[in-house]
Tab-separated table of C-alpha atoms in Angstrom:
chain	number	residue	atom	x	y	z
A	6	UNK	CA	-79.761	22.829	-179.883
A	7	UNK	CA	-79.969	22.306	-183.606
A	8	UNK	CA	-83.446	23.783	-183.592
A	9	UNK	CA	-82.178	27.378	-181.661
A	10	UNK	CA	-79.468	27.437	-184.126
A	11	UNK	CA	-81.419	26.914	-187.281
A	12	UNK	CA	-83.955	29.758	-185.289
A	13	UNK	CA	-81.371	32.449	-184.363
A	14	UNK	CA	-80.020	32.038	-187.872
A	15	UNK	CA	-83.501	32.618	-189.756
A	16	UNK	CA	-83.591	35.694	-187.266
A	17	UNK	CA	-80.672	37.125	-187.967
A	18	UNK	CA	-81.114	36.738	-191.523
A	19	UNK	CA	-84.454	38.613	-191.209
A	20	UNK	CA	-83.417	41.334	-189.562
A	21	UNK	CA	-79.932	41.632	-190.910
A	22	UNK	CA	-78.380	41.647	-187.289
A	23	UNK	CA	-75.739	39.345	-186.761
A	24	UNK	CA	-76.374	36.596	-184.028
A	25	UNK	CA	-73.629	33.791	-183.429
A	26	UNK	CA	-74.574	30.761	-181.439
A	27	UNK	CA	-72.081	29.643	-178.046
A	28	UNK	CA	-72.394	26.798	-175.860
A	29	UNK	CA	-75.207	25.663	-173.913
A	30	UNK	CA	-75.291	26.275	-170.384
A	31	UNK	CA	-76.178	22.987	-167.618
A	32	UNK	CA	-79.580	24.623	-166.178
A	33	UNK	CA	-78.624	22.882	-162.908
A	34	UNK	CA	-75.763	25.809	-162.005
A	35	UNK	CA	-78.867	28.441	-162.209
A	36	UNK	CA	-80.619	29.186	-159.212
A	37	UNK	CA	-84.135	27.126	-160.835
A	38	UNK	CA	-86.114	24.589	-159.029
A	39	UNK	CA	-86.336	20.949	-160.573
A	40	UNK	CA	-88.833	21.534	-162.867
A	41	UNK	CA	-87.933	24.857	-164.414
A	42	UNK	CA	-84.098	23.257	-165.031
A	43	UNK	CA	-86.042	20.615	-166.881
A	44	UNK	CA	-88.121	22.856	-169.487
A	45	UNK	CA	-85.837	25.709	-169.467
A	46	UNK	CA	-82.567	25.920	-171.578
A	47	UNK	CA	-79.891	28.269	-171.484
A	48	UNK	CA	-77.785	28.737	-174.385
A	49	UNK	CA	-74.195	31.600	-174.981
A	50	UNK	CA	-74.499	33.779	-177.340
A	51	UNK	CA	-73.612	37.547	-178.987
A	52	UNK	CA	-75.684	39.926	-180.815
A	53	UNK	CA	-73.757	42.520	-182.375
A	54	UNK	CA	-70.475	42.243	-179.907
A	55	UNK	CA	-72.494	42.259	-176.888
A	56	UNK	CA	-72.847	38.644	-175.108
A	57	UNK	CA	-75.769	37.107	-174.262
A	58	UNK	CA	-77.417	34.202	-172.405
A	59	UNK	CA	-80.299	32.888	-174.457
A	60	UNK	CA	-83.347	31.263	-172.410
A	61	UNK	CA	-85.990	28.857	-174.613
A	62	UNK	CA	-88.978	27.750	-171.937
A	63	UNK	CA	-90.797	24.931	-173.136
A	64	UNK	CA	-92.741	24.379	-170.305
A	65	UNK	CA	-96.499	24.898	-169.928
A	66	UNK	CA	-96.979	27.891	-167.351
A	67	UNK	CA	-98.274	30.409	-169.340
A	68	UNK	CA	-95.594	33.453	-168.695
A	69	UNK	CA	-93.307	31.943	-166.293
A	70	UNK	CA	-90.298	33.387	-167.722
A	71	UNK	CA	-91.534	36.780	-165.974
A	72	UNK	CA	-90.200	34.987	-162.682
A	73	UNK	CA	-87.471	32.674	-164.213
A	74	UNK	CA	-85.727	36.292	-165.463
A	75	UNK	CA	-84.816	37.481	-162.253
A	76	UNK	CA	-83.974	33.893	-160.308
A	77	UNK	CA	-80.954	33.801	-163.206
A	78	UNK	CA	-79.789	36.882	-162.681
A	79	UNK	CA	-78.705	35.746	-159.489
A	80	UNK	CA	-76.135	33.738	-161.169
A	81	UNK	CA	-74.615	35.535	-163.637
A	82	UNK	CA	-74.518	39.403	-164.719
A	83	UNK	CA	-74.818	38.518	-168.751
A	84	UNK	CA	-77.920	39.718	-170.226
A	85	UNK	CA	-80.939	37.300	-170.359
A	86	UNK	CA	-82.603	37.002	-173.804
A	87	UNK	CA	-86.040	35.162	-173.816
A	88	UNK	CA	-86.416	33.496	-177.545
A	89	UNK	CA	-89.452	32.546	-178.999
A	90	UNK	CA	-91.166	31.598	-181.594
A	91	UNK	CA	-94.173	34.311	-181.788
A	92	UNK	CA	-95.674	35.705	-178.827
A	93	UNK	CA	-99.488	36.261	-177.968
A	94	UNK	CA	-100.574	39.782	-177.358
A	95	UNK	CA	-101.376	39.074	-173.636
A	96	UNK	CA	-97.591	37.734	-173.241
A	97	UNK	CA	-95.750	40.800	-175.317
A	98	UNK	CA	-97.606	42.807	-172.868
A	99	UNK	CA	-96.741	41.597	-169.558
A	100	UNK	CA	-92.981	41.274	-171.301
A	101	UNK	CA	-93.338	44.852	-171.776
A	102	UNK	CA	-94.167	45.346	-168.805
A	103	UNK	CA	-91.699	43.831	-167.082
A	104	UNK	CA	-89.166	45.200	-169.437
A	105	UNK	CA	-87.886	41.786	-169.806
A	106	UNK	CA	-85.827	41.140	-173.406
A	107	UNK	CA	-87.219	38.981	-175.944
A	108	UNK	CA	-86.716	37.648	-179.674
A	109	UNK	CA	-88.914	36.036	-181.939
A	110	UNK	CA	-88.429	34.218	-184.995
A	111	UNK	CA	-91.301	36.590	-186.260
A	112	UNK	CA	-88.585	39.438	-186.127
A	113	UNK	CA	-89.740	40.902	-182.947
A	114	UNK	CA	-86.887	42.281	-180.815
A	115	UNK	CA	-86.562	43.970	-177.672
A	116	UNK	CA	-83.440	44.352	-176.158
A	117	UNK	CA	-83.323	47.677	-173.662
A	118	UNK	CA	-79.923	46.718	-172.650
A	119	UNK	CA	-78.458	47.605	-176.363
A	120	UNK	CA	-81.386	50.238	-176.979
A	121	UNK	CA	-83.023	48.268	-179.640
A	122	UNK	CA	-87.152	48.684	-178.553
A	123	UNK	CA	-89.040	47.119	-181.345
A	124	UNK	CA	-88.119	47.135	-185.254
A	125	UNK	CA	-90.368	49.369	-186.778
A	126	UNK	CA	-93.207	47.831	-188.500
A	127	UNK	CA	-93.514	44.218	-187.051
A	128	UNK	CA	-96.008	44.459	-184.195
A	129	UNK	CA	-98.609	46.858	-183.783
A	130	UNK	CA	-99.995	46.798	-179.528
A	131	UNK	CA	-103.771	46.181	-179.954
A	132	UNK	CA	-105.119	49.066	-177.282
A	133	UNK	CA	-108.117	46.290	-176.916
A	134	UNK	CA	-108.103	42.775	-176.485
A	135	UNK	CA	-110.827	40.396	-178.009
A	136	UNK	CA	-113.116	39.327	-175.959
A	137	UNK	CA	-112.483	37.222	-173.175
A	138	UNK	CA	-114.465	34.021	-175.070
A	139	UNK	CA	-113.684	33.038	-178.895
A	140	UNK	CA	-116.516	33.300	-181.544
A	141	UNK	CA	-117.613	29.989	-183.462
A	142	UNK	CA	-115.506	30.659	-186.529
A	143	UNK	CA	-112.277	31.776	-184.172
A	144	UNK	CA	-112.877	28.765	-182.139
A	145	UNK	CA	-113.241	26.462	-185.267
A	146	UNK	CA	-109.998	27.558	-186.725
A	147	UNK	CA	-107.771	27.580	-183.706
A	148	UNK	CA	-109.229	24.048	-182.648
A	149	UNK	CA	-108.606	23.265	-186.763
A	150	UNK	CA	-104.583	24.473	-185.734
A	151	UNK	CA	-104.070	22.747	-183.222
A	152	UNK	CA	-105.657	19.179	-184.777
A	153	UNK	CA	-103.549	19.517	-187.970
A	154	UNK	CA	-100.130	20.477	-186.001
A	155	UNK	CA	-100.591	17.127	-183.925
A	156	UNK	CA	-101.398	15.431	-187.028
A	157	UNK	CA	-97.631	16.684	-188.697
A	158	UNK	CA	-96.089	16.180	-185.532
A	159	UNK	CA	-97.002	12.451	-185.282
A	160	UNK	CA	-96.804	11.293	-188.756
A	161	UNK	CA	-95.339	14.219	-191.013
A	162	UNK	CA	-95.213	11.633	-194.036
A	163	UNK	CA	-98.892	10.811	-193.705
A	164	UNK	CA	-99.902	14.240	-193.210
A	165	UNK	CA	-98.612	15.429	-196.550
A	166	UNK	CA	-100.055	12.777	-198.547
A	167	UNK	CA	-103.500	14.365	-197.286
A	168	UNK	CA	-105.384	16.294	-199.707
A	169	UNK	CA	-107.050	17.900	-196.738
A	170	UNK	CA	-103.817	19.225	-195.174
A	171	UNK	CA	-102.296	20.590	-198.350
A	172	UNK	CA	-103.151	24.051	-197.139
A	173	UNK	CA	-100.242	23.600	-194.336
A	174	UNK	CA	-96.911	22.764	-194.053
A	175	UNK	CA	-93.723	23.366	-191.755
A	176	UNK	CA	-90.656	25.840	-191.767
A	177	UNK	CA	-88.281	24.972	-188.739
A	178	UNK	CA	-90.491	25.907	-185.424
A	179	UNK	CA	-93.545	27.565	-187.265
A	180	UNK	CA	-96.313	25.916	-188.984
A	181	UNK	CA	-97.524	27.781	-192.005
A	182	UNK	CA	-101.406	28.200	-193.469
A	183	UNK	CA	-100.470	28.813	-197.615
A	184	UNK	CA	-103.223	30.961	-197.956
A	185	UNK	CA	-106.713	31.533	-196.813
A	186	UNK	CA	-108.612	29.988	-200.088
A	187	UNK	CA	-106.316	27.307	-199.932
A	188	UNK	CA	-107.593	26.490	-196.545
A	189	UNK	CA	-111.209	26.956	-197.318
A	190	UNK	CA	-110.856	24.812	-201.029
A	191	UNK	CA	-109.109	22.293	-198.826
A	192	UNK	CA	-109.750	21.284	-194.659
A	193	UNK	CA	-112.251	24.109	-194.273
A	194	UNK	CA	-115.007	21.978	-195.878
A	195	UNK	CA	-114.739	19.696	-193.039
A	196	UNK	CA	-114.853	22.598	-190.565
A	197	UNK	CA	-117.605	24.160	-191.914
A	198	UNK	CA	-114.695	27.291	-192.358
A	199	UNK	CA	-115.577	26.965	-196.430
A	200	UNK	CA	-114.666	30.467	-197.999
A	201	UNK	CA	-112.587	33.086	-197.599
A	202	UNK	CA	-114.400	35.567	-195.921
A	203	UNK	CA	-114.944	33.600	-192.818
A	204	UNK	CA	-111.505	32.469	-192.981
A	205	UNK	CA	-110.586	35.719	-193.212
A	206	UNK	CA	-112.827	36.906	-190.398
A	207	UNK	CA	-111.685	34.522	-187.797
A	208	UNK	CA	-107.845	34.707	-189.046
A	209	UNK	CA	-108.056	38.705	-188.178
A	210	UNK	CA	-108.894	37.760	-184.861
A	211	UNK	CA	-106.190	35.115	-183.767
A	212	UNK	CA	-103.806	37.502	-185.440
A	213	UNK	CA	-105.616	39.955	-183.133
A	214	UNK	CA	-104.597	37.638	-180.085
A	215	UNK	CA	-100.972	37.270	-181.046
A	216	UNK	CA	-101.729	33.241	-181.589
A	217	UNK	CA	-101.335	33.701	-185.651
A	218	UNK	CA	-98.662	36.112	-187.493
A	219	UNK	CA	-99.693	37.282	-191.300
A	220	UNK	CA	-97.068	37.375	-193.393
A	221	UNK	CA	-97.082	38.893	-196.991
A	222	UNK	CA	-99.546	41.029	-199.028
A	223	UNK	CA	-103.249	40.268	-199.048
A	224	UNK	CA	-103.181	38.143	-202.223
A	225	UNK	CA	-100.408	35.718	-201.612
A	226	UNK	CA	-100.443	36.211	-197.692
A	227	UNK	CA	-99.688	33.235	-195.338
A	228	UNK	CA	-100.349	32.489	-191.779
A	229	UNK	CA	-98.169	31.267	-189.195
A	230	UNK	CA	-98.081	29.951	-185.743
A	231	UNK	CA	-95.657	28.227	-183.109
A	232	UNK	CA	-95.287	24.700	-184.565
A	233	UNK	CA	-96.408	23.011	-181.109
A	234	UNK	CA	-99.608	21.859	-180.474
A	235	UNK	CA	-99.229	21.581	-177.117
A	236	UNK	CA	-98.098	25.106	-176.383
A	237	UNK	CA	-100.985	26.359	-178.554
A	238	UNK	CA	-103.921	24.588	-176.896
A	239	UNK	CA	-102.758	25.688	-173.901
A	240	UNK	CA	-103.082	29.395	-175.039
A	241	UNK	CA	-106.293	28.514	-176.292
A	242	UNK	CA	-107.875	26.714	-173.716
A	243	UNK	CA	-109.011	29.687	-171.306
A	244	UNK	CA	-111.027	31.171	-174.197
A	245	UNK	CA	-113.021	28.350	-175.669
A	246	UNK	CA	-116.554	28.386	-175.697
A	247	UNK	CA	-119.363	25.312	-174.935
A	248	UNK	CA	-120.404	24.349	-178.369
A	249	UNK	CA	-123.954	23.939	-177.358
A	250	UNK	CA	-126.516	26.138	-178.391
A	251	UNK	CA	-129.540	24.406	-176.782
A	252	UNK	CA	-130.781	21.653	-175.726
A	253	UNK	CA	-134.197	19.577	-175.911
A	254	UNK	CA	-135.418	16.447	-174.481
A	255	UNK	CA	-137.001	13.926	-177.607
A	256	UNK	CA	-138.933	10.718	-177.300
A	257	UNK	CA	-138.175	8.094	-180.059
A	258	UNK	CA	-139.602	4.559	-180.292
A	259	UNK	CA	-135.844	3.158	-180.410
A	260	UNK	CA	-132.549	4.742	-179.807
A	261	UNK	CA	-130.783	5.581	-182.044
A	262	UNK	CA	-132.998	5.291	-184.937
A	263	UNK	CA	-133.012	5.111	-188.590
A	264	UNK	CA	-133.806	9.136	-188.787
A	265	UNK	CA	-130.978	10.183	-187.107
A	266	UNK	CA	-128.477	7.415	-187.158
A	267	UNK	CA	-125.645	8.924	-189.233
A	268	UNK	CA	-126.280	12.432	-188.291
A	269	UNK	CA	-125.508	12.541	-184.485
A	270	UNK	CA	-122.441	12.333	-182.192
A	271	UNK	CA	-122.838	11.081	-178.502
A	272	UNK	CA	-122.178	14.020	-176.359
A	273	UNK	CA	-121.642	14.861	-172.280
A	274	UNK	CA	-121.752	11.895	-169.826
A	275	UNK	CA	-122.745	9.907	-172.819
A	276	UNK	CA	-119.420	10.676	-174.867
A	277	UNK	CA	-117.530	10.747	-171.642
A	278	UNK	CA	-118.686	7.471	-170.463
A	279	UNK	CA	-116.944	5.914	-174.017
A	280	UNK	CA	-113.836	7.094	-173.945
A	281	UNK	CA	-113.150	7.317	-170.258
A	282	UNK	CA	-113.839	5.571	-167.129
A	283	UNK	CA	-116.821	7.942	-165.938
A	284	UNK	CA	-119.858	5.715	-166.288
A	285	UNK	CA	-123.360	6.835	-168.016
A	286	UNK	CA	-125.985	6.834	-165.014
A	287	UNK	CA	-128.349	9.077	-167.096
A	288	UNK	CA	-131.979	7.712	-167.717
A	289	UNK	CA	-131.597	9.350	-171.183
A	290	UNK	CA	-128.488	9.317	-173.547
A	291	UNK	CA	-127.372	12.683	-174.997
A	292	UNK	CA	-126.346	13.535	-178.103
A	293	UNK	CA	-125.728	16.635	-179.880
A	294	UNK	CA	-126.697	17.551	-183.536
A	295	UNK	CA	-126.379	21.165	-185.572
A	296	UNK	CA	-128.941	23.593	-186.518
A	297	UNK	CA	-129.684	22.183	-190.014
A	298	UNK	CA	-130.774	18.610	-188.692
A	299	UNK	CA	-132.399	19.810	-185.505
A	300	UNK	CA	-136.345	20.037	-187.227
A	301	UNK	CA	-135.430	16.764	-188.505
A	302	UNK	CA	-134.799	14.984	-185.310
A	303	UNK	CA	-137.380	17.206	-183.507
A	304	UNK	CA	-140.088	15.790	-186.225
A	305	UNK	CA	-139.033	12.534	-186.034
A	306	UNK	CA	-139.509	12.518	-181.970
A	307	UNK	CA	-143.009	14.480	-182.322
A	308	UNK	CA	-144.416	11.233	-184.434
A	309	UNK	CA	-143.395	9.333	-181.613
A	310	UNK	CA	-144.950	11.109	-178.404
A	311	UNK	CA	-146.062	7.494	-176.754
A	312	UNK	CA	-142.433	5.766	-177.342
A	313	UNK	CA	-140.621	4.828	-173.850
A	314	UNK	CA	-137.497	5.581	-174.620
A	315	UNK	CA	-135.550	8.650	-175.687
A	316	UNK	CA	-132.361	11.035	-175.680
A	317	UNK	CA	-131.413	14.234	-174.534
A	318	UNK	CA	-130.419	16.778	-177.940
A	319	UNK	CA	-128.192	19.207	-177.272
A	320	UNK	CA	-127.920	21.666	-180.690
A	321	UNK	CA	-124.308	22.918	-181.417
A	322	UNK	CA	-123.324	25.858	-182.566
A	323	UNK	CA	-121.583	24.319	-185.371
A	324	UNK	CA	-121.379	21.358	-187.215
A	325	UNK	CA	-119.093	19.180	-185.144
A	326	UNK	CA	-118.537	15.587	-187.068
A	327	UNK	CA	-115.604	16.413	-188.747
A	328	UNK	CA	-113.317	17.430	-186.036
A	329	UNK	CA	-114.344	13.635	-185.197
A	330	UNK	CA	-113.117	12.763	-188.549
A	331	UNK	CA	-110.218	15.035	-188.485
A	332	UNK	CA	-109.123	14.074	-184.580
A	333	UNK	CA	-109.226	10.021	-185.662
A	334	UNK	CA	-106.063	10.859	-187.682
A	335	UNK	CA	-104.401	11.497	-184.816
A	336	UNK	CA	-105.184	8.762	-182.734
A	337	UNK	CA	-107.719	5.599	-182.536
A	338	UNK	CA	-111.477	7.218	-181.490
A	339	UNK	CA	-115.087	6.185	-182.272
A	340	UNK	CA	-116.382	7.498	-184.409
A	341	UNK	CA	-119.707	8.756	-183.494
A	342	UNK	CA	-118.786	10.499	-180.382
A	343	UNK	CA	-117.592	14.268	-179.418
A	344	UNK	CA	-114.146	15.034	-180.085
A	345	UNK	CA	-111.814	15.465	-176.525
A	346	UNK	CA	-111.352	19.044	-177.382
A	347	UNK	CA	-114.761	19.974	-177.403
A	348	UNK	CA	-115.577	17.775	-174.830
A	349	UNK	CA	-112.915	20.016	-172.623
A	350	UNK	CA	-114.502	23.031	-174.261
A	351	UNK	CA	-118.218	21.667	-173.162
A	352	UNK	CA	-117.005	20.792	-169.579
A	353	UNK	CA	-114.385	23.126	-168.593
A	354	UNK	CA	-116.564	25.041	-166.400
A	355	UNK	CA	-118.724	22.709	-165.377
A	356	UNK	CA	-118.872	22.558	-161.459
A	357	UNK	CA	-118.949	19.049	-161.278
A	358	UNK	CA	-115.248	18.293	-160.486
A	359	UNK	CA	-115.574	14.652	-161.429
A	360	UNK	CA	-116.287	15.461	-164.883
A	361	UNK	CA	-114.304	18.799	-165.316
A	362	UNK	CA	-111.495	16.296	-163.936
A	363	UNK	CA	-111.951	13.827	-166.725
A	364	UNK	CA	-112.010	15.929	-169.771
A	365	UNK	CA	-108.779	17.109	-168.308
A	366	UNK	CA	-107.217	13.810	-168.469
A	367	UNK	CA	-108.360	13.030	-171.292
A	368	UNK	CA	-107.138	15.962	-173.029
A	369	UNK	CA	-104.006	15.628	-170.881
A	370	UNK	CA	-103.770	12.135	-172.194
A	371	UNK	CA	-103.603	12.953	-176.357
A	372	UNK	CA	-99.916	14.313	-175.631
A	373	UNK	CA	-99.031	12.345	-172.299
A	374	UNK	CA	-100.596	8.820	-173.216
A	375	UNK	CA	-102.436	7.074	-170.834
């Protein structure tokens, strides 16, 4: 309740509207089924001198307050007001659409019942989406997001005593990238996201998808985002991308060896098979490596063409150790094997249901435990 206050407040101050906060409303007297009641709540309120019944969903169906809407307006004849934090593009649409009303802390309003559309200025409707997939740099920032906002929701204090997380910080329910050199001097290293243009280049294009707001003028501009990890991976997950490139089988003398040791991650049913119960069958272990060590590796296997044993290299599109790096701050993981993000990203279409179904859990496990 605190949090919708401290929300409506930073809204009205932003817009200059004035919004008062009432009593909450006991989701069980609204026609909702079990679950809804649970992640839905319903709070009085005015804008202006008109009353209104607030709605905050904190579930995980992706637009469900497009049926929720009319289900409550069986019960009661005050206006519904949907508040959020931001919205993406694909969910202001189908809002739209649907003409239901909404508020964001971002300053986005649209209330048809007082005649207020949308203030002037703070969204412009992208006539195209991006593309259905994300791009590398896209993929490494969003994945970057949602990494760091688990890390500040678990253990605020240690996150800023990092030197690698001073480009974020919190404000209430949004989570705030200072600026993009800040991120590239600073956590970008790690994510191979180490200037500004590409931070620039893949910023444009979550702003593009509604998942990151820019606030401020070019030079001192900052980025935000819903500060919930959960919520955002969830938004996320439909677009990412395998990180494979390719993939080659190599013969080595010994696994792993000296060449290649502290340069590889274990990847697929190899990874899998260490951090869940799925077990490694596979003649051949797999790992996966990035572009600049792949001669390297390749060489090293060439100068070995009699050797019995071997592994399967995959070649990412990007270098993947330190989300490993980056992911072990948020919970206990070895350290040499794919991170459970792009595991899910590497398996999510895979039509093997038994593995598909355990990147799931696992994924499902960073926020549920096990």
């Amino acid at each position: 309740m605190d949090r919708i206050i401290s929300q409506l407040h930073q809204i009205s101050q932003g817009t200059g509207i004035p919004i008062t906060v009432g009593e909450a409303v006991e989701s069980s007297t609204v026609a909702m089924g079990l679950s809804d009641q649970k992640n839905t709540l319903l709070v009085q309120g005015m804008i202006l001198d008109q009353a209104v019944l607030f709605l905050v969903y904190n579930g995980q169906r992706a637009l469900r307050p497009v049926v929720l809407f009319p289900q409550i307006k069986q019960s009661t004849n005050t206006p519904i007001v949907l508040l959020a934090t931001q919205l993406s593009t694909v969910e202001r649409r189908e809002y739209l659409r649907h003409l239901l009303p909404f508020m964001t802390s971002d300053g986005e309003m649209f209330l048809p019942f007082m005649g207020t559309r949308l203030l002037p200025g703070l969204v412009t409707e992208q006539q195209v989406l991006p593309p259905d997939k994300l791009a590398p740099a896209e993929q490494r920032l969003a994945l970057t997001l949602v990494m760091a906002q688990l890390i500040f929701e678990r253990s605020p204090e240690h996150a800023q005593t990092r030197p690698e997380l001073a480009a974020f910080s919190t404000a209430n329910d949004r989570f705030l990238i200072k600026s993009g050199q800040r991120f590239a001097d600073t956590i970008g290293k790690q994510v191979n996201i180490n200037n500004r243009v590409t931070f620039n280049r893949a910023a444009k294009q979550l702003v593009a998808r509604g998942w990151l707001k820019a606030l401020g003028e070019t030079k001192d501009r900052v980025y935000a985002c819903q500060f919930n990890s959960r919520r955002l991976f969830e938004q996320i997950a439909p677009f990412l991308t395998s990180p494979v490139q390719n993939a080659n089988r190599v013969q080595f003398a010994e696994f792993p060896t000296s060449t290649i040791a502290d340069d590889f991650l274990y990847s697929g049913v190899s990874a899998l098979s260490k951090v869940t119960m799925i077990s490694d069958n596979q003649a051949l272990p797999t790992i996966i490596i990035d572009r600049t060590q792949r001669q390297k590796v390749l060489s090293a296997g060439q100068s070995q063409l009699g050797a019995a044993s071997g592994c399967e290299v995959q070649v990412s599109k990007y270098q993947l150790d330190g989300f490993n790096r980056l992911f072990k701050q948020i919970q206990d993981y070895p350290e040499n094997v794919l991170d459970p993000f792009h595991l899910y990203a590497l398996y999510q279409d895979d039509r093997d249901g038994r593995t598909q179904g355990e990147v799931e859990e696992l994924v499902d496990q960073i926020w549920n435990g096990a």
